[in-house]
Coordinates of C-alpha atoms in Angstrom, one line a residue:
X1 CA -23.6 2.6 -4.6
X2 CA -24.7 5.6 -6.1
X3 CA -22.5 8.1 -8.2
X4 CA -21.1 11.2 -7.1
X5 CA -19.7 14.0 -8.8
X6 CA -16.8 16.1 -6.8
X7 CA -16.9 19.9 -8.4
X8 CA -15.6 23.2 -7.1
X9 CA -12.1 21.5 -6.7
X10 CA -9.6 24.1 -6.5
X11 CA -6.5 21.8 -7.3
X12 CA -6.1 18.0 -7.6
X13 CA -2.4 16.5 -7.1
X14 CA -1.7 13.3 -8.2
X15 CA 0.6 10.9 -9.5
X16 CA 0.7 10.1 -13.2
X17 CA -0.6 6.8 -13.7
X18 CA 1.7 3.6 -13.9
X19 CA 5.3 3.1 -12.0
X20 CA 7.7 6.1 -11.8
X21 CA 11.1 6.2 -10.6
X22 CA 13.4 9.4 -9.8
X23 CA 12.7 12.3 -11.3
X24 CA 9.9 11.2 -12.8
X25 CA 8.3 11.1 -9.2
X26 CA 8.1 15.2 -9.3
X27 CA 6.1 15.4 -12.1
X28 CA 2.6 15.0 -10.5
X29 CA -0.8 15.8 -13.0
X30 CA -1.8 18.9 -11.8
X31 CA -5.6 20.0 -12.5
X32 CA -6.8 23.6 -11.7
X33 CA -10.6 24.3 -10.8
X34 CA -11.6 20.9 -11.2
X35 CA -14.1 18.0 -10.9
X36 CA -13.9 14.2 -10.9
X37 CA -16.9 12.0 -11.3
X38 CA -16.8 8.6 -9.7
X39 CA -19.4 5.8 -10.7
X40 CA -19.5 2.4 -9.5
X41 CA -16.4 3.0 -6.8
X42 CA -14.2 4.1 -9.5
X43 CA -13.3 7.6 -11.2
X44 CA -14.3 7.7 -14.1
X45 CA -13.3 11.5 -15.1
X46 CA -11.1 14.4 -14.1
X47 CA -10.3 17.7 -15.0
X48 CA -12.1 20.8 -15.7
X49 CA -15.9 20.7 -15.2
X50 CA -16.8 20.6 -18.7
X51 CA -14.7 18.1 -19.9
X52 CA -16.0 15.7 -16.6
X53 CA -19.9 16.6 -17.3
X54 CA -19.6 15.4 -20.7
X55 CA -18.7 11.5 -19.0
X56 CA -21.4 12.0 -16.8
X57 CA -24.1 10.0 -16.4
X58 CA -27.6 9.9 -14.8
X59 CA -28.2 12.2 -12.0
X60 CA -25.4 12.0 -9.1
X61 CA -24.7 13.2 -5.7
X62 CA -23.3 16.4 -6.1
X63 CA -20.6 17.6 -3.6
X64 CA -19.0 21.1 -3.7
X65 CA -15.7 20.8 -2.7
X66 CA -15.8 24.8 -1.7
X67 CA -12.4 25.6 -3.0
X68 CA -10.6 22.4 -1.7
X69 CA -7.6 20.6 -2.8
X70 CA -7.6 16.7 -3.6
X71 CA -4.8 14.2 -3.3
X72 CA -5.2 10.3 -3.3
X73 CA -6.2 8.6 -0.1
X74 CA -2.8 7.4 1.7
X75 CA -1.7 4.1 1.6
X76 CA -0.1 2.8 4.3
X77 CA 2.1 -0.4 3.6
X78 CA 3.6 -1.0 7.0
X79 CA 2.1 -0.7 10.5
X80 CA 1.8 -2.8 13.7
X81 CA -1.8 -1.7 14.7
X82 CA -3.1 -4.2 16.6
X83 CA -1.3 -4.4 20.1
X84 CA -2.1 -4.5 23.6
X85 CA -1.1 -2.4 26.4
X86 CA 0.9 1.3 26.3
X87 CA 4.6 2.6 26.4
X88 CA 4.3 5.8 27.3
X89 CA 5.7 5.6 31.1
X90 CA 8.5 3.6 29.2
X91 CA 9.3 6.8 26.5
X92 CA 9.0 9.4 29.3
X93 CA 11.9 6.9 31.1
X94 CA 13.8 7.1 28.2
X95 CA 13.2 10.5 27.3
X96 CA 15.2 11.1 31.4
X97 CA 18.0 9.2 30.6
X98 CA 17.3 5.9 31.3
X99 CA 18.7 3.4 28.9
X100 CA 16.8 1.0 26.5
X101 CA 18.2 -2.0 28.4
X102 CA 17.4 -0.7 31.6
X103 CA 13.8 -0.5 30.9
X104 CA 13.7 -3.9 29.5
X105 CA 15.2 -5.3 33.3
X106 CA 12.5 -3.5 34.4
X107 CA 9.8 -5.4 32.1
X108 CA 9.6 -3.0 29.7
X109 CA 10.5 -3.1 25.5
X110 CA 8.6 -5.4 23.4
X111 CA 8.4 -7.7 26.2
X112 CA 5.4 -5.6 27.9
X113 CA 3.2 -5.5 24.5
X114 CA 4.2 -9.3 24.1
X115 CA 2.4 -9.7 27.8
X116 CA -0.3 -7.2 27.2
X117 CA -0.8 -8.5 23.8
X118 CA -1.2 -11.9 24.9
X119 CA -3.2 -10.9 27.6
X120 CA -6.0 -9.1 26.0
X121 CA -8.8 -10.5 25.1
X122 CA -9.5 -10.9 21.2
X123 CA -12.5 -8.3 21.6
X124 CA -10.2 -6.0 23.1
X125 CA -7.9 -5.9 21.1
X126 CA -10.3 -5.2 18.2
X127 CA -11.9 -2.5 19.8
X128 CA -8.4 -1.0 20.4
X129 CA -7.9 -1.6 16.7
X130 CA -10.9 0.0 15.7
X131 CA -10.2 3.7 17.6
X132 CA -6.8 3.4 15.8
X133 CA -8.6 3.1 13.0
X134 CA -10.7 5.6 12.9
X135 CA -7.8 8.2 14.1
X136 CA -5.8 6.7 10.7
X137 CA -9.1 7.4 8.7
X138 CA -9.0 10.8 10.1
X139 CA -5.3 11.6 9.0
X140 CA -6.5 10.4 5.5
X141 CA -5.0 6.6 5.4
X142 CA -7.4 5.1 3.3
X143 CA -5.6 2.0 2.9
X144 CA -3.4 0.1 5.7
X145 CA -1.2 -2.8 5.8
X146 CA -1.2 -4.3 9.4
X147 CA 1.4 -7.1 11.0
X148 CA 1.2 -9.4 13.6
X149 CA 4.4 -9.9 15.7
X150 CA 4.0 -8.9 18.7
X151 CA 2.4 -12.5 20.4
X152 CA 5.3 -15.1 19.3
X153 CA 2.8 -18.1 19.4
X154 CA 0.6 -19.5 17.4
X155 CA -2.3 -19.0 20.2
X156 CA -1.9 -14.9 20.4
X157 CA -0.3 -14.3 16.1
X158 CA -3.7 -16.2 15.0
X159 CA -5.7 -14.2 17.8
X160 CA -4.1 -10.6 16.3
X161 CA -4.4 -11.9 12.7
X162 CA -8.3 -13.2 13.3
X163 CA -8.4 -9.6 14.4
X164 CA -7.4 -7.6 11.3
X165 CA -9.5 -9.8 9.0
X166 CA -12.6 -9.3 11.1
X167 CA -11.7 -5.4 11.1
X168 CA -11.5 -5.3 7.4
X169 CA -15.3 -5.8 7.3
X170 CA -16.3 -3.5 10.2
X171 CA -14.7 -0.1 9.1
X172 CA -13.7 1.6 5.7
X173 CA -10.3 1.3 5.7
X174 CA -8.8 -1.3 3.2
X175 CA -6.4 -3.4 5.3
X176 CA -4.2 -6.1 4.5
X177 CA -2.4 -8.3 6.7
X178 CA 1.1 -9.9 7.4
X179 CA 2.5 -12.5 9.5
X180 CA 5.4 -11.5 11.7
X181 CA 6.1 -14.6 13.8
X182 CA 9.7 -13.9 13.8
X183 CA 9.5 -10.3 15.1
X184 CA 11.7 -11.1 17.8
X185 CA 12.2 -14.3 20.4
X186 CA 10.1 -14.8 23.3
X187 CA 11.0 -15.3 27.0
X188 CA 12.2 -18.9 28.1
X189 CA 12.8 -19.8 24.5
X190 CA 16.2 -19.8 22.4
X191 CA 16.2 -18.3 19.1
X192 CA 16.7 -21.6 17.7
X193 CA 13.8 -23.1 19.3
X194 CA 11.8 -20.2 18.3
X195 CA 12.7 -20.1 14.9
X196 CA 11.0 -24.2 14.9
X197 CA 7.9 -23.0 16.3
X198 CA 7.5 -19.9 13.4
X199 CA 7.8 -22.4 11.2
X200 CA 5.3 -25.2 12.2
X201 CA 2.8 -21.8 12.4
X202 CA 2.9 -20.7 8.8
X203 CA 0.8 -23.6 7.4
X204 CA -1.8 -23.1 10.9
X205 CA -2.0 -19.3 9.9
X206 CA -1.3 -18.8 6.0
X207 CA -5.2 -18.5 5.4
X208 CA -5.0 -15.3 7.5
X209 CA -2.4 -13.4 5.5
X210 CA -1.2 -12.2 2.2
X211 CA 2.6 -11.5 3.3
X212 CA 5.2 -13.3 5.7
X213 CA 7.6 -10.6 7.0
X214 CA 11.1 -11.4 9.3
X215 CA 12.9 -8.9 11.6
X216 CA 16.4 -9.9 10.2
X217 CA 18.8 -7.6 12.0
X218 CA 21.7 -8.9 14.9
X219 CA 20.3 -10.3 18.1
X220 CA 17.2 -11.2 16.3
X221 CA 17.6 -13.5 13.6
X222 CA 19.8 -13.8 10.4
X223 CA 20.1 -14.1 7.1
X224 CA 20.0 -17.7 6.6
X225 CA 17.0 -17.7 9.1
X226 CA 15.3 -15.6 7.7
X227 CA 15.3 -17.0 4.6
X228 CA 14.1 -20.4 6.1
X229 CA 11.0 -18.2 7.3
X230 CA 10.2 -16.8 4.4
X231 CA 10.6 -19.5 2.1
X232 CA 8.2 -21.5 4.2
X233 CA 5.6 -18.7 4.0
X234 CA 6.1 -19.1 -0.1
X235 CA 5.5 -22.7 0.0
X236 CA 1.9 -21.9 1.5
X237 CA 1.6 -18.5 -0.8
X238 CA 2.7 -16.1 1.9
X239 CA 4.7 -13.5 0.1
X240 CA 7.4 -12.3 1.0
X241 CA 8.5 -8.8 2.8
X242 CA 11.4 -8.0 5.7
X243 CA 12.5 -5.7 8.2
X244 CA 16.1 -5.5 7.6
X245 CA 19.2 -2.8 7.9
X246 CA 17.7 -0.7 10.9
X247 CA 20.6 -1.0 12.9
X248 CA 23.4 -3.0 11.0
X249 CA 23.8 -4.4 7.4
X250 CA 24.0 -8.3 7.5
X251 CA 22.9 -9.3 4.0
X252 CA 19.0 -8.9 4.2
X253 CA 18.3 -6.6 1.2
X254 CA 20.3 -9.0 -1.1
X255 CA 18.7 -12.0 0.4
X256 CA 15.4 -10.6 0.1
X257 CA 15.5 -9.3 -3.3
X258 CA 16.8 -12.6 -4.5
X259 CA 13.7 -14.3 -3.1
X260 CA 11.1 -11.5 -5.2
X261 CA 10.8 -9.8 -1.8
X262 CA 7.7 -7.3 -2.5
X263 CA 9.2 -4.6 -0.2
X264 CA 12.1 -4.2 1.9
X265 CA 11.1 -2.0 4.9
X266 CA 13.6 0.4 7.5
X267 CA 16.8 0.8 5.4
X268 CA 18.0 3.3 8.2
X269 CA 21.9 1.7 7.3
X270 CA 22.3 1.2 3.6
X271 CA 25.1 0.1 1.5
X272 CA 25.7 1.7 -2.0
X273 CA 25.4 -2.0 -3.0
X274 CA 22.4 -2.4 -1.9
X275 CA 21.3 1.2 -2.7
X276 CA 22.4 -0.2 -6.5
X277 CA 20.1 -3.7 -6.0
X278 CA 17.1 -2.3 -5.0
X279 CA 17.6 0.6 -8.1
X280 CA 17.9 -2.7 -10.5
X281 CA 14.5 -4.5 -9.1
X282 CA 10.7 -4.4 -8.3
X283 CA 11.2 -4.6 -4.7
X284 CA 9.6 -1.4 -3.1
X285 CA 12.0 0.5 -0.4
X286 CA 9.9 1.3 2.4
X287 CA 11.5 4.5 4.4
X288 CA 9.8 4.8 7.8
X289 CA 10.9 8.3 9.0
X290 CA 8.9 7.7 12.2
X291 CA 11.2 5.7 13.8
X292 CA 14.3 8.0 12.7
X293 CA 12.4 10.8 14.7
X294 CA 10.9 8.7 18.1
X295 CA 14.2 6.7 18.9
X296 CA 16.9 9.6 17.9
X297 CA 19.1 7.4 14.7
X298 CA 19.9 7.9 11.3
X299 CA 17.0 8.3 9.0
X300 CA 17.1 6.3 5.5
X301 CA 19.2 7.5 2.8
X302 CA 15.7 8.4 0.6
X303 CA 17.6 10.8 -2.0
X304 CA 20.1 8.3 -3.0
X305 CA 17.6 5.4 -3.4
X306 CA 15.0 8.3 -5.4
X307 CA 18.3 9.5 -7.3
X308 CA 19.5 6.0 -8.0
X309 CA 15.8 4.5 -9.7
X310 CA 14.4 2.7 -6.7
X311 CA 10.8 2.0 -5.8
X312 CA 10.3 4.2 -3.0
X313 CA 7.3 4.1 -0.7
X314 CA 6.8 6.2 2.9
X315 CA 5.0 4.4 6.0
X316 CA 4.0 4.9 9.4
X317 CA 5.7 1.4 11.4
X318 CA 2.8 2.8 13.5
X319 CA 3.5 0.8 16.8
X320 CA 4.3 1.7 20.8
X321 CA 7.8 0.8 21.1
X322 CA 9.5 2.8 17.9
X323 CA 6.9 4.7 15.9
X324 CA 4.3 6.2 17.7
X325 CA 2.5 7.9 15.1
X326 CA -0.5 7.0 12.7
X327 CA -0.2 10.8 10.4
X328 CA 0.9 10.2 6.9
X329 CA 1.3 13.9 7.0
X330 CA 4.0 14.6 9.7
X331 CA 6.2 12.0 8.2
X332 CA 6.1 13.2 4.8
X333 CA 7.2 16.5 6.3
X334 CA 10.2 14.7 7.8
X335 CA 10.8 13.3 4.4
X336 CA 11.1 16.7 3.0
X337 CA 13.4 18.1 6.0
X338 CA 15.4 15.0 6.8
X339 CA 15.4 13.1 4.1
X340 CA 16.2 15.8 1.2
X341 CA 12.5 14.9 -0.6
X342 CA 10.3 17.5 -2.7
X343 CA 6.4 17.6 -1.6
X344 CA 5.7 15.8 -5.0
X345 CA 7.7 13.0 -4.0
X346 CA 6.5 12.4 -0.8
X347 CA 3.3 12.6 -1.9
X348 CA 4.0 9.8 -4.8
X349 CA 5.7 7.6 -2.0
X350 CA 3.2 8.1 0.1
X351 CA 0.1 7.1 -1.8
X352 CA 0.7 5.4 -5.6
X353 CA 4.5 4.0 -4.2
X354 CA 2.3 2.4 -1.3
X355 CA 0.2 0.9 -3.1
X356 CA 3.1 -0.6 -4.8
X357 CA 4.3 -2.5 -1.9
X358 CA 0.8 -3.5 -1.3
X359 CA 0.3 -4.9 -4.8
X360 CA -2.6 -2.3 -5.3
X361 CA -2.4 -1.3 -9.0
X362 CA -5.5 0.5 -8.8
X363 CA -4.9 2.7 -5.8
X364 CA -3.0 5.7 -5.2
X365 CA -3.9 7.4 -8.0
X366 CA -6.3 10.1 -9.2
X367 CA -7.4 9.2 -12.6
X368 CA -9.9 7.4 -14.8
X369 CA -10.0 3.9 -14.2
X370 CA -8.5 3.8 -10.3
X371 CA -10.2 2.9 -7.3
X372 CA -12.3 6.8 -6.0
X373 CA -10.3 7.0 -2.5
X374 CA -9.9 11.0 -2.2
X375 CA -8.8 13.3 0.2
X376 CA -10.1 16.8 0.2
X377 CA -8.1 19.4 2.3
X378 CA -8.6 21.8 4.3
X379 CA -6.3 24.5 1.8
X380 CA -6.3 25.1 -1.6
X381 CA -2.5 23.8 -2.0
X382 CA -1.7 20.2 -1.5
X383 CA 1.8 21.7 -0.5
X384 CA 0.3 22.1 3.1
X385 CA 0.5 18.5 3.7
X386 CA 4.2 18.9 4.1
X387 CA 4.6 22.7 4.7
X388 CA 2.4 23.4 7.5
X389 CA 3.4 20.7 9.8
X390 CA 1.8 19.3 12.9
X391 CA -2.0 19.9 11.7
X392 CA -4.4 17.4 9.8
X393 CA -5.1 19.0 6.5
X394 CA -7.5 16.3 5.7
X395 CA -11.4 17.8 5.5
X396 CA -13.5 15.1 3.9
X397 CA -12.4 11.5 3.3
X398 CA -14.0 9.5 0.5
X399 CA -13.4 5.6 0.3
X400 CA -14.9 3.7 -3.1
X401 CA -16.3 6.9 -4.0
X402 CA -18.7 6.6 -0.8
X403 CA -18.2 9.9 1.6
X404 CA -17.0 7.8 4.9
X405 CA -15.5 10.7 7.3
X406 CA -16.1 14.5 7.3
X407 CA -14.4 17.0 10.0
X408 CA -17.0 19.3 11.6
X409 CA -14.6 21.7 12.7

């Protein structure tokens, strides 16, 4: 691995090292006509050219940044990337009229990528997982936290799991996985039934993954369920994380943070209560603004969790039925117009608050000491990201200071 030096930078944005929580979040480190030098995978100094050459050592690659703008590679901590099968026929059904349970009479909802999930092959699935990979690397996600959930048996949630540990070591993108058994109950089964079978999985599958995760929300499975699930998953060092409060508020974010939940992910329908809990812990809020924008409800109250102290992160949910979307960049533009959030902050919450809810001290971050993933743009002003919506500002992505995509545009 050689060592590269990154000069000519017109402006690095970052977040401070550490934690921050709200207003703190705004006040990114700022460096003007800069460099950063990277040795070994890790930075090792940044700021003004001068001050970087004097840390410098040997003879490294030298890459002219030609006037760019650097922010830290995204992190994204929640995303459903593997899957068979597509929905679009089913959102242009929806998008005439037609009614989410009518398209699941005909077939349709999670149902179809349960089918088409099941159905694929475990190379074809991988190879679907791959071009969504490199489109993510594209967009600048550097690092991606990927679920199973959508095979609800043990034969198809180990196939997708296999899957995303056989990925990690065939692209760049740092992935991490999490078992979703209990996404939602299969055909011909009862919930309780179901909920037996997620359980016996956890100790055939908990060498696969780092997190267990539970869709606790009405129709799917409760509180007390949930719990069940994830303290299984603890006893076999699964860690815990939940979907909860997309639709209704039944208890999960009190449940969850009582268990050391590392993040709590959706949030669309939040209590003050529980706006208050997560403020008071280490459990990361995970605002997915994607699914606000492709199925038309409320989006997450994100300026009263930022206001009130809380751990804030921003993800994709990249997946067919509710978030269709793998760019970092258009949702932290809906942060900003939807969700009352400055640039800086979506920024933070998009790459150093990710890493939080990863566990990733060392990511996120543009400073001595962290992990070298970079994004260069394609403006001078990391303000773009957010401001001029609909485009993908990133130029050059670098990944463990190795150069690892490059638009030729």
């Amino acid at each position: 691995m050689s060592n590269l030096l990154i000069q000519n930078i017109s402006q690095i944005a970052t977040p401070k090292p550490g934690v921050y929580r709200g207003s703190e979040l705004r006040g990114l480190n700022i460096y003007e006509n800069a460099a950063i030098y990277i040795s070994e995978g890790s930075i090792k100094a940044v700021g003004a050219l001068s001050e970087v050459l004097e840390k410098v050592e040997g003879h490294p690659v030298i890459l002219d940044a030609e006037g760019k703008a650097a922010v830290p590679g995204f992190v994204d901590s929640h995303s459903h990337l593997v899957f068979g099968g597509n929905r679009a026929d089913e959102f242009a059904m929806r998008s005439a009229g037609m009614s989410y349970e009518e398209i699941a009479e005909q077939g349709g909802g999670i149902v179809s990528t349960v089918e088409a999930t099941r159905n694929a092959s475990k190379e074809e699935l991988k190879n679907l997982g791959r071009i969504r990979l490199q489109k993510a690397l594209r967009q600048g996600i550097t690092t991606m936290e990927i679920k199973s959930g959508y095979g609800l048996d043990l034969e198809t949630e180990r196939k997708m799991l296999e899957v995303i540990n056989e990925l990690k070591e065939e692209q760049p993108i740092e992935l991490t996985a999490t078992f979703l058994g209990a996404h939602a109950v299969p055909k011909n089964s009862s919930r309780e039934e179901y909920l037996e079978e997620v359980l016996t999985m956890i100790p055939e599958i908990a060498e696969l993954a780092e997190y267990c995760d539970v869709f606790c929300e009405k129709g799917y499975f409760s509180v007390e369920e949930t719990r069940k699930v994830l303290e299984k998953g603890m006893e076999y060092d699964l860690k815990p994380k939940l979907h909860t409060n997309q639709f209704n508020d039944i208890g999960g974010v009190e449940m969850a943070i009582g268990l050391g939940a590392v993040s709590v992910d959706h949030l669309e329908v939040l209590s003050e209560e529980d706006i208050q809990r997560l403020a008071r812990s280490e459990t990361v809020a995970t605002i997915l603004p994607g699914v606000s924008y492709f199925l038309n409800i409320p989006y997450s109250p994100a300026r009263k969790l930022l206001d009130k102290g809380a751990l804030v992160a921003l993800a994709t949910d990249f997946n067919p039925g509710s978030s269709m979307t793998i760019s970092v960049q258009l949702l932290m533009s809906m942060a900003c117009t939807k969700m009352g959030m400055s640039v800086e902050e979506a920024l933070c919450c998009a790459t150093q608050n990710g890493a939080k809810a990863l566990e990733k001290e060392k990511l996120g971050c543009i400073a001595a000491g962290y992990q070298a993933d970079i994004l260069l743009l394609d403006s001078d002003n990391y303000k773009d990201l957010a401001y001029f919506f609909g485009e993908n500002h990133v130029h050059t992505v670098i990944k463990k200071g190795e150069k690892v995509w490059e638009s030729r545009g």
